[in-house]
């Protein structure tokens, strides 16, 4: 894997680690532009890659081999990457974000960069998360869906409730899209 710099040239080739270089026991993996995050069965988060914009939660230095995120989220069940930000959902229902706040995706108004994971204020009981191209969706244990970031060109810098809270159990997001899966198997969006 290598990065393309602003002049369109290949910049600093990055060798992907082989499986024997990664500690085993992963339960989930997420890939970004030039970074990877992995969740262990014990809930720790490991990552490696070019680390653009603090996306690995450990400064901006390239991380050529899997590394346990220092000050990283604990007891994690799911991680996602989008652009230059990372997001983690813990088993206790808290959500942490880090990286650059392009399009408001960190869930904090007035913050431009979070160098390490920090909880999204006033958001809890979350059971699922999804990231679109410029927005984040989360569903809580009551079935309420929360949205933040930039959605359909509207900046929503902090989580706001959206979609009716009618038994939503999972969320999905894409480029300008937001969907919820209901307990009866129907989809709303």
XYZ file of N, CA and C in Angstrom:
567
model
N 0.856 -1.160 0.000
C 0.000 0.000 0.000
C 0.901 1.221 0.000
N 0.534 2.219 -0.750
C 1.285 3.458 -0.737
C 0.315 4.609 -0.882
N 0.792 5.792 -0.558
C -0.038 6.980 -0.631
C 0.343 7.780 -1.869
N -0.619 8.521 -2.377
C -0.377 9.428 -3.493
C -0.339 10.836 -2.915
N 0.758 11.549 -3.140
C 0.865 12.897 -2.597
C 0.108 13.892 -3.475
N 0.106 15.169 -3.074
C -0.667 16.188 -3.789
C -0.170 16.417 -5.218
N 1.050 15.990 -5.525
C 1.583 16.112 -6.886
C 1.241 14.885 -7.731
N 0.493 13.941 -7.156
C 0.110 12.742 -7.887
C 1.197 11.684 -7.958
N 2.210 11.809 -7.111
C 3.313 10.859 -7.105
C 3.149 9.869 -5.962
N 3.652 8.650 -6.170
C 3.630 7.663 -5.092
C 4.560 8.143 -3.996
N 4.042 8.146 -2.779
C 4.761 8.690 -1.641
C 4.868 7.617 -0.563
N 6.006 7.426 -0.017
C 6.290 6.518 1.096
C 5.516 5.201 1.043
N 6.018 4.230 0.290
C 5.325 2.943 0.254
C 5.206 2.347 1.645
N 4.082 1.749 1.914
C 3.809 1.160 3.208
C 3.569 -0.324 3.011
N 4.357 -1.134 3.655
C 4.221 -2.576 3.536
C 3.154 -3.066 4.499
N 2.218 -3.825 3.976
C 1.191 -4.403 4.840
C 1.804 -5.509 5.684
N 1.451 -5.560 6.949
C 1.994 -6.621 7.790
C 1.405 -7.972 7.400
N 2.182 -8.984 7.608
C 1.653 -10.336 7.392
C 0.895 -10.754 8.637
N 0.087 -11.770 8.505
C -0.738 -12.196 9.634
C 0.082 -12.584 10.852
N 1.299 -13.104 10.649
C 2.082 -13.483 11.819
C 2.657 -12.271 12.549
N 2.549 -11.071 11.980
C 2.986 -9.854 12.660
C 1.861 -9.244 13.489
N 0.627 -9.695 13.270
C -0.522 -9.176 13.995
C -0.890 -10.140 15.106
N -1.102 -9.622 16.310
C -1.576 -10.523 17.351
C -2.935 -11.079 16.930
N -3.230 -12.294 17.284
C -4.470 -12.929 16.850
C -5.659 -12.524 17.697
N -6.799 -13.097 17.389
C -7.993 -12.898 18.190
C -8.761 -11.627 17.876
N -8.907 -11.292 16.605
C -9.670 -10.099 16.237
C -11.135 -10.440 16.025
N -12.005 -9.508 16.378
C -13.429 -9.714 16.194
C -14.017 -8.795 15.132
N -13.280 -7.734 14.751
C -13.804 -6.788 13.766
C -12.651 -5.983 13.176
N -12.785 -5.570 11.921
C -11.755 -4.777 11.241
C -12.436 -3.686 10.424
N -11.784 -2.531 10.328
C -12.283 -1.418 9.519
C -11.136 -0.858 8.696
N -11.406 -0.514 7.460
C -10.386 0.042 6.569
C -10.771 1.453 6.161
N -9.765 2.328 6.110
C -9.966 3.693 5.665
C -9.155 3.959 4.424
N -8.818 5.236 4.187
C -8.037 5.598 3.000
C -6.726 4.821 2.954
N -5.921 4.977 3.981
C -4.613 4.325 4.063
C -4.338 3.816 5.467
N -5.400 3.471 6.190
C -5.274 3.022 7.560
C -6.205 1.828 7.799
N -5.881 1.068 8.838
C -6.697 -0.063 9.250
C -6.830 -0.016 10.766
N -8.031 -0.269 11.275
C -8.278 -0.446 12.701
C -8.842 -1.842 12.911
N -8.428 -2.480 14.004
C -8.910 -3.822 14.316
C -9.283 -3.867 15.791
N -10.358 -4.594 16.096
C -10.796 -4.782 17.476
C -10.465 -6.210 17.881
N -9.816 -6.352 19.031
C -9.518 -7.695 19.546
C -10.753 -8.241 20.253
N -10.744 -9.542 20.489
C -11.846 -10.161 21.215
C -11.999 -9.599 22.623
N -10.931 -9.034 23.172
C -11.004 -8.416 24.500
C -11.402 -6.943 24.442
N -11.625 -6.390 23.224
C -12.112 -5.027 23.103
C -11.063 -3.953 22.952
N -9.780 -4.329 22.767
C -8.739 -3.336 22.509
C -8.731 -2.987 21.028
N -8.220 -1.797 20.692
C -8.164 -1.355 19.296
C -6.704 -1.230 18.866
N -6.384 -1.908 17.772
C -5.068 -1.850 17.153
C -5.213 -1.179 15.799
N -4.150 -0.513 15.332
C -4.210 0.114 14.023
C -2.849 0.245 13.396
N -2.868 0.486 12.097
C -1.637 0.810 11.378
C -1.996 1.512 10.086
N -1.007 2.188 9.491
C -1.212 2.886 8.227
C -0.493 4.213 8.201
N -0.873 5.048 7.244
C -0.216 6.347 7.073
C -0.575 7.331 8.170
N -1.722 7.161 8.816
C -2.112 7.961 9.964
C -2.329 9.430 9.622
N -2.962 9.693 8.519
C -3.266 11.064 8.105
C -4.305 11.675 9.034
N -4.069 12.903 9.465
C -5.057 13.641 10.252
C -5.448 12.998 11.565
N -4.517 12.342 12.238
C -4.747 11.737 13.552
C -5.748 10.576 13.495
N -5.965 9.994 12.334
C -6.994 8.970 12.185
C -6.713 7.714 13.007
N -5.465 7.490 13.386
C -5.153 6.341 14.242
C -5.092 6.717 15.721
N -5.403 7.961 16.037
C -5.445 8.378 17.430
C -4.099 8.392 18.119
N -3.032 8.580 17.335
C -1.680 8.581 17.919
C -0.767 9.515 17.145
N -1.081 10.798 17.163
C -0.257 11.762 16.443
C -0.437 11.631 14.950
N 0.581 12.032 14.199
C 0.468 11.976 12.737
C 1.598 11.172 12.100
N 2.382 10.480 12.910
C 3.472 9.679 12.364
C 2.923 8.411 11.716
N 3.533 7.999 10.622
C 3.173 6.742 9.980
C 3.368 5.591 10.957
N 2.450 4.653 10.939
C 2.506 3.490 11.825
C 2.602 2.259 10.922
N 3.824 1.754 10.661
C 4.003 0.696 9.668
C 3.581 -0.699 10.115
N 3.430 -0.917 11.413
C 3.039 -2.233 11.925
C 1.890 -2.060 12.903
N 1.071 -3.091 13.105
C -0.036 -2.990 14.054
C 0.444 -2.535 15.432
N -0.307 -1.629 16.009
C 0.074 -0.983 17.250
C -1.184 -0.776 18.083
N -1.129 -1.094 19.350
C -2.242 -0.843 20.260
C -2.400 0.660 20.415
N -3.588 1.182 20.147
C -3.804 2.619 20.249
C -3.570 3.087 21.676
N -2.592 3.985 21.873
C -2.367 4.506 23.217
C -3.560 5.377 23.608
N -3.970 5.311 24.827
C -5.133 6.071 25.294
C -6.367 5.766 24.455
N -6.380 4.584 23.848
C -7.473 4.221 22.961
C -8.718 3.819 23.712
N -9.799 3.702 22.980
C -11.041 3.265 23.604
C -10.894 1.844 24.135
N -11.616 1.528 25.186
C -11.558 0.216 25.829
C -12.893 -0.502 25.645
N -12.871 -1.817 25.737
C -14.070 -2.642 25.691
C -14.917 -2.322 24.440
N -14.242 -2.238 23.302
C -14.868 -1.834 22.037
C -15.505 -3.026 21.347
N -16.665 -2.786 20.733
C -17.326 -3.831 19.948
C -17.272 -3.550 18.457
N -17.092 -2.256 18.072
C -17.096 -1.910 16.647
C -16.285 -0.644 16.422
N -15.461 -0.646 15.359
C -14.743 0.553 14.932
C -15.072 0.825 13.467
N -15.004 2.088 13.102
C -15.224 2.513 11.718
C -14.243 3.627 11.392
N -13.916 3.763 10.123
C -13.082 4.860 9.623
C -13.832 5.564 8.501
N -13.700 6.884 8.457
C -14.274 7.659 7.360
C -13.424 8.900 7.187
N -12.840 9.049 6.012
C -11.976 10.202 5.787
C -10.838 10.199 6.781
N -10.736 11.276 7.542
C -9.660 11.411 8.517
C -10.187 11.341 9.943
N -11.158 10.465 10.175
C -11.672 10.291 11.529
C -11.943 8.828 11.811
N -11.811 8.489 13.090
C -12.139 7.153 13.557
C -13.272 7.239 14.559
N -14.013 6.149 14.690
C -15.132 6.109 15.626
C -15.194 4.708 16.223
N -15.466 4.650 17.525
C -15.544 3.366 18.212
C -16.815 3.315 19.050
N -17.465 2.158 19.007
C -18.631 1.887 19.841
C -18.213 0.868 20.889
N -18.358 1.229 22.165
C -18.008 0.326 23.258
C -19.224 -0.497 23.664
N -18.956 -1.609 24.327
C -20.034 -2.487 24.790
C -20.958 -1.791 25.771
N -20.478 -0.750 26.481
C -21.339 -0.035 27.435
C -22.231 1.008 26.772
N -22.181 1.105 25.422
C -23.053 2.023 24.690
C -22.486 3.409 24.472
N -21.244 3.643 24.894
C -20.623 4.943 24.627
C -19.963 4.928 23.249
N -19.825 6.115 22.674
C -19.194 6.291 21.367
C -18.036 7.257 21.533
N -16.884 6.893 20.973
C -15.725 7.779 20.983
C -15.336 8.093 19.544
N -14.901 9.336 19.328
C -14.425 9.751 18.010
C -13.060 10.400 18.162
N -12.321 10.461 17.044
C -11.011 11.104 17.025
C -10.636 11.390 15.577
N -9.641 12.263 15.403
C -9.180 12.645 14.064
C -9.538 14.083 13.781
N -9.769 14.391 12.501
C -10.143 15.755 12.129
C -11.659 15.859 12.028
N -12.166 17.029 12.341
C -13.609 17.253 12.403
C -14.156 17.763 11.076
N -13.622 17.254 9.976
C -14.155 17.635 8.672
C -15.640 17.302 8.643
N -16.433 18.230 8.224
C -17.877 18.044 8.076
C -18.600 17.755 9.390
N -17.974 18.014 10.535
C -18.640 17.842 11.822
C -18.776 16.405 12.285
N -17.984 15.490 11.723
C -18.164 14.068 12.006
C -17.679 13.624 13.386
N -16.994 14.492 14.140
C -16.558 14.110 15.483
C -17.672 14.290 16.510
N -18.776 14.937 16.115
C -19.902 15.116 17.025
C -19.693 16.192 18.062
N -18.839 17.151 17.755
C -18.537 18.249 18.667
C -18.484 19.548 17.894
N -19.193 20.526 18.364
C -19.184 21.842 17.728
C -17.945 22.612 18.185
N -17.258 23.269 17.260
C -16.120 24.112 17.604
C -14.803 23.386 17.786
N -14.760 22.089 17.552
C -13.522 21.318 17.671
C -13.019 21.010 16.270
N -11.727 21.229 16.000
C -11.192 20.932 14.675
C -10.445 19.609 14.627
N -9.768 19.252 15.725
C -8.985 18.014 15.762
C -9.069 17.405 17.161
N -9.218 16.088 17.209
C -9.045 15.331 18.449
C -7.905 14.367 18.194
N -6.803 14.553 18.908
C -5.616 13.746 18.678
C -5.741 12.334 19.219
N -6.679 12.094 20.128
C -6.913 10.759 20.660
C -8.411 10.590 20.906
N -8.873 9.353 21.036
C -10.304 9.106 21.210
C -10.883 9.791 22.447
N -12.064 10.399 22.255
C -12.806 11.019 23.353
C -14.283 10.726 23.156
N -15.030 10.548 24.264
C -16.453 10.251 24.146
C -17.233 11.396 23.489
N -18.229 11.024 22.700
C -19.141 12.021 22.135
C -20.055 12.459 23.278
N -20.076 13.769 23.591
C -20.871 14.247 24.734
C -22.365 13.949 24.571
N -22.997 13.666 25.702
C -24.444 13.506 25.798
C -25.019 12.449 24.859
N -24.243 11.391 24.615
C -24.714 10.299 23.768
C -24.413 8.999 24.496
N -25.422 8.184 24.718
C -25.209 6.928 25.439
C -26.251 5.895 25.058
N -26.052 4.683 25.521
C -26.983 3.609 25.223
C -26.988 3.206 23.764
N -25.897 3.483 23.059
C -25.826 3.215 21.618
C -25.587 1.723 21.388
N -26.320 1.164 20.416
C -26.205 -0.262 20.103
C -25.626 -0.530 18.720
N -25.636 0.477 17.832
C -25.046 0.315 16.499
C -24.654 1.684 15.958
N -23.628 1.699 15.102
C -23.172 2.926 14.451
C -22.879 2.636 12.988
N -22.930 3.690 12.178
C -22.574 3.600 10.759
C -22.030 4.953 10.328
N -21.131 4.944 9.342
C -20.627 6.207 8.803
C -20.940 6.283 7.318
N -21.350 7.477 6.900
C -21.527 7.757 5.489
C -20.318 8.519 4.991
N -20.463 9.158 3.865
C -19.332 9.909 3.330
C -19.021 11.145 4.159
N -20.046 11.763 4.781
C -19.824 12.977 5.556
C -20.665 13.027 6.832
N -21.250 11.909 7.221
C -22.112 11.893 8.401
C -21.993 10.574 9.158
N -22.485 10.600 10.398
C -22.480 9.434 11.268
C -23.907 9.182 11.738
N -24.289 7.900 11.797
C -25.572 7.488 12.359
C -25.304 6.596 13.560
N -26.164 6.692 14.559
C -26.102 5.810 15.716
C -27.536 5.502 16.130
N -27.766 4.303 16.639
C -29.084 3.951 17.178
C -28.897 3.559 18.634
N -29.818 4.024 19.488
C -29.694 3.707 20.909
C -30.624 2.562 21.299
N -30.562 2.190 22.565
C -31.314 1.032 23.044
C -32.823 1.244 23.104
N -33.295 2.460 22.819
C -34.736 2.713 22.713
C -35.205 2.657 21.261
N -34.254 2.519 20.319
C -34.594 2.526 18.900
C -34.495 3.894 18.257
N -34.060 4.904 19.005
C -33.910 6.255 18.458
C -32.626 6.327 17.636
N -32.714 6.913 16.447
C -31.548 7.112 15.587
C -31.027 8.533 15.775
N -29.704 8.648 15.870
C -29.012 9.927 16.032
C -28.146 10.166 14.805
N -28.047 11.433 14.382
C -27.268 11.800 13.206
C -26.406 13.003 13.528
N -25.165 12.998 13.032
C -24.320 14.195 13.099
C -23.346 14.178 11.940
N -22.754 15.352 11.689
C -21.858 15.524 10.541
C -22.512 16.446 9.530
N -22.266 16.199 8.259
C -22.907 16.974 7.195
C -23.759 16.013 6.391
N -25.062 16.261 6.407
C -26.013 15.388 5.726
C -26.824 16.228 4.752
N -26.795 15.833 3.482
C -27.483 16.573 2.421
C -27.117 18.052 2.468
N -25.828 18.320 2.632
C -25.235 19.658 2.668
C -25.642 20.505 3.870
N -26.250 19.905 4.885
C -26.571 20.619 6.116
C -25.632 20.153 7.221
N -24.939 21.097 7.860
C -24.029 20.780 8.956
C -24.829 20.541 10.229
N -24.613 19.376 10.830
C -25.233 19.005 12.103
C -24.063 18.645 13.015
N -23.499 19.639 13.743
C -22.232 19.433 14.451
C -22.309 18.549 15.690
N -23.495 18.371 16.260
C -23.666 17.513 17.439
C -24.810 16.543 17.157
N -24.829 15.381 17.819
C -25.877 14.401 17.548
C -27.285 14.962 17.750
N -28.141 14.702 16.762
C -29.548 15.093 16.823
C -30.404 13.883 16.498
N -31.569 13.749 17.170
C -32.448 12.621 16.862
C -33.084 12.785 15.487
N -33.127 11.682 14.745
C -33.766 11.658 13.429
C -34.523 10.346 13.287
N -35.342 10.240 12.295
C -36.170 9.059 12.043
C -37.026 8.752 13.276
N -38.214 8.273 13.073
C -39.050 7.918 14.223
C -38.432 6.763 15.014
N -38.565 6.820 16.332
C -38.037 5.756 17.187
C -39.049 4.615 17.224
N -39.041 3.796 16.204
C -40.010 2.711 16.086
C -39.298 1.380 15.934
N -38.613 0.954 16.968
C -37.990 -0.355 16.947
C -36.815 -0.481 16.008
N -36.057 0.572 15.817
C -34.851 0.506 14.983
C -33.779 -0.256 15.759
N -33.146 -1.238 15.103
C -32.118 -2.042 15.771
C -30.747 -1.932 15.109
N -30.696 -1.447 13.866
C -29.417 -1.311 13.162
C -29.523 -0.138 12.198
N -28.363 0.449 11.874
C -28.322 1.577 10.949
C -27.302 1.323 9.851
N -27.520 1.975 8.719
C -26.581 1.924 7.592
C -26.540 3.313 6.981
N -25.378 3.679 6.446
C -25.205 5.006 5.858
C -24.359 4.898 4.606
N -24.541 5.819 3.704
C -23.749 5.887 2.491
C -23.591 7.338 2.090
N -23.373 7.576 0.832
C -23.211 8.935 0.346
C -24.572 9.627 0.335
N -24.806 10.474 1.355
C -26.067 11.190 1.462
C -27.259 10.305 1.784
N -27.021 9.138 2.396
C -28.127 8.243 2.736
C -28.075 7.860 4.205
N -29.257 7.540 4.740
C -29.385 7.098 6.128
C -30.549 6.114 6.190
N -30.289 4.925 6.741
C -31.311 3.897 6.822
C -31.330 3.269 8.200
N -32.509 2.830 8.602
C -32.673 2.089 9.838
C -33.388 0.784 9.581
N -32.917 -0.291 10.220
C -33.552 -1.600 10.136
C -34.403 -1.790 11.378
N -35.693 -2.099 11.172
C -36.621 -2.292 12.295
C -36.626 -3.756 12.747
N -37.142 -3.961 13.940
C -37.224 -5.314 14.497
C -38.085 -6.235 13.647
N -39.056 -5.691 12.906
C -39.913 -6.519 12.058
C -39.296 -6.817 10.695
N -38.045 -6.363 10.485
C -37.358 -6.617 9.226
C -37.557 -5.563 8.172
N -38.405 -4.572 8.435
C -38.603 -3.493 7.459
C -37.477 -2.466 7.582
N -37.315 -1.671 6.548
C -36.254 -0.652 6.501
C -36.889 0.710 6.301
N -36.388 1.693 7.042
C -36.836 3.069 6.900
C -35.641 3.918 6.518
N -35.856 4.919 5.684
C -34.744 5.785 5.291
C -35.215 7.042 4.634
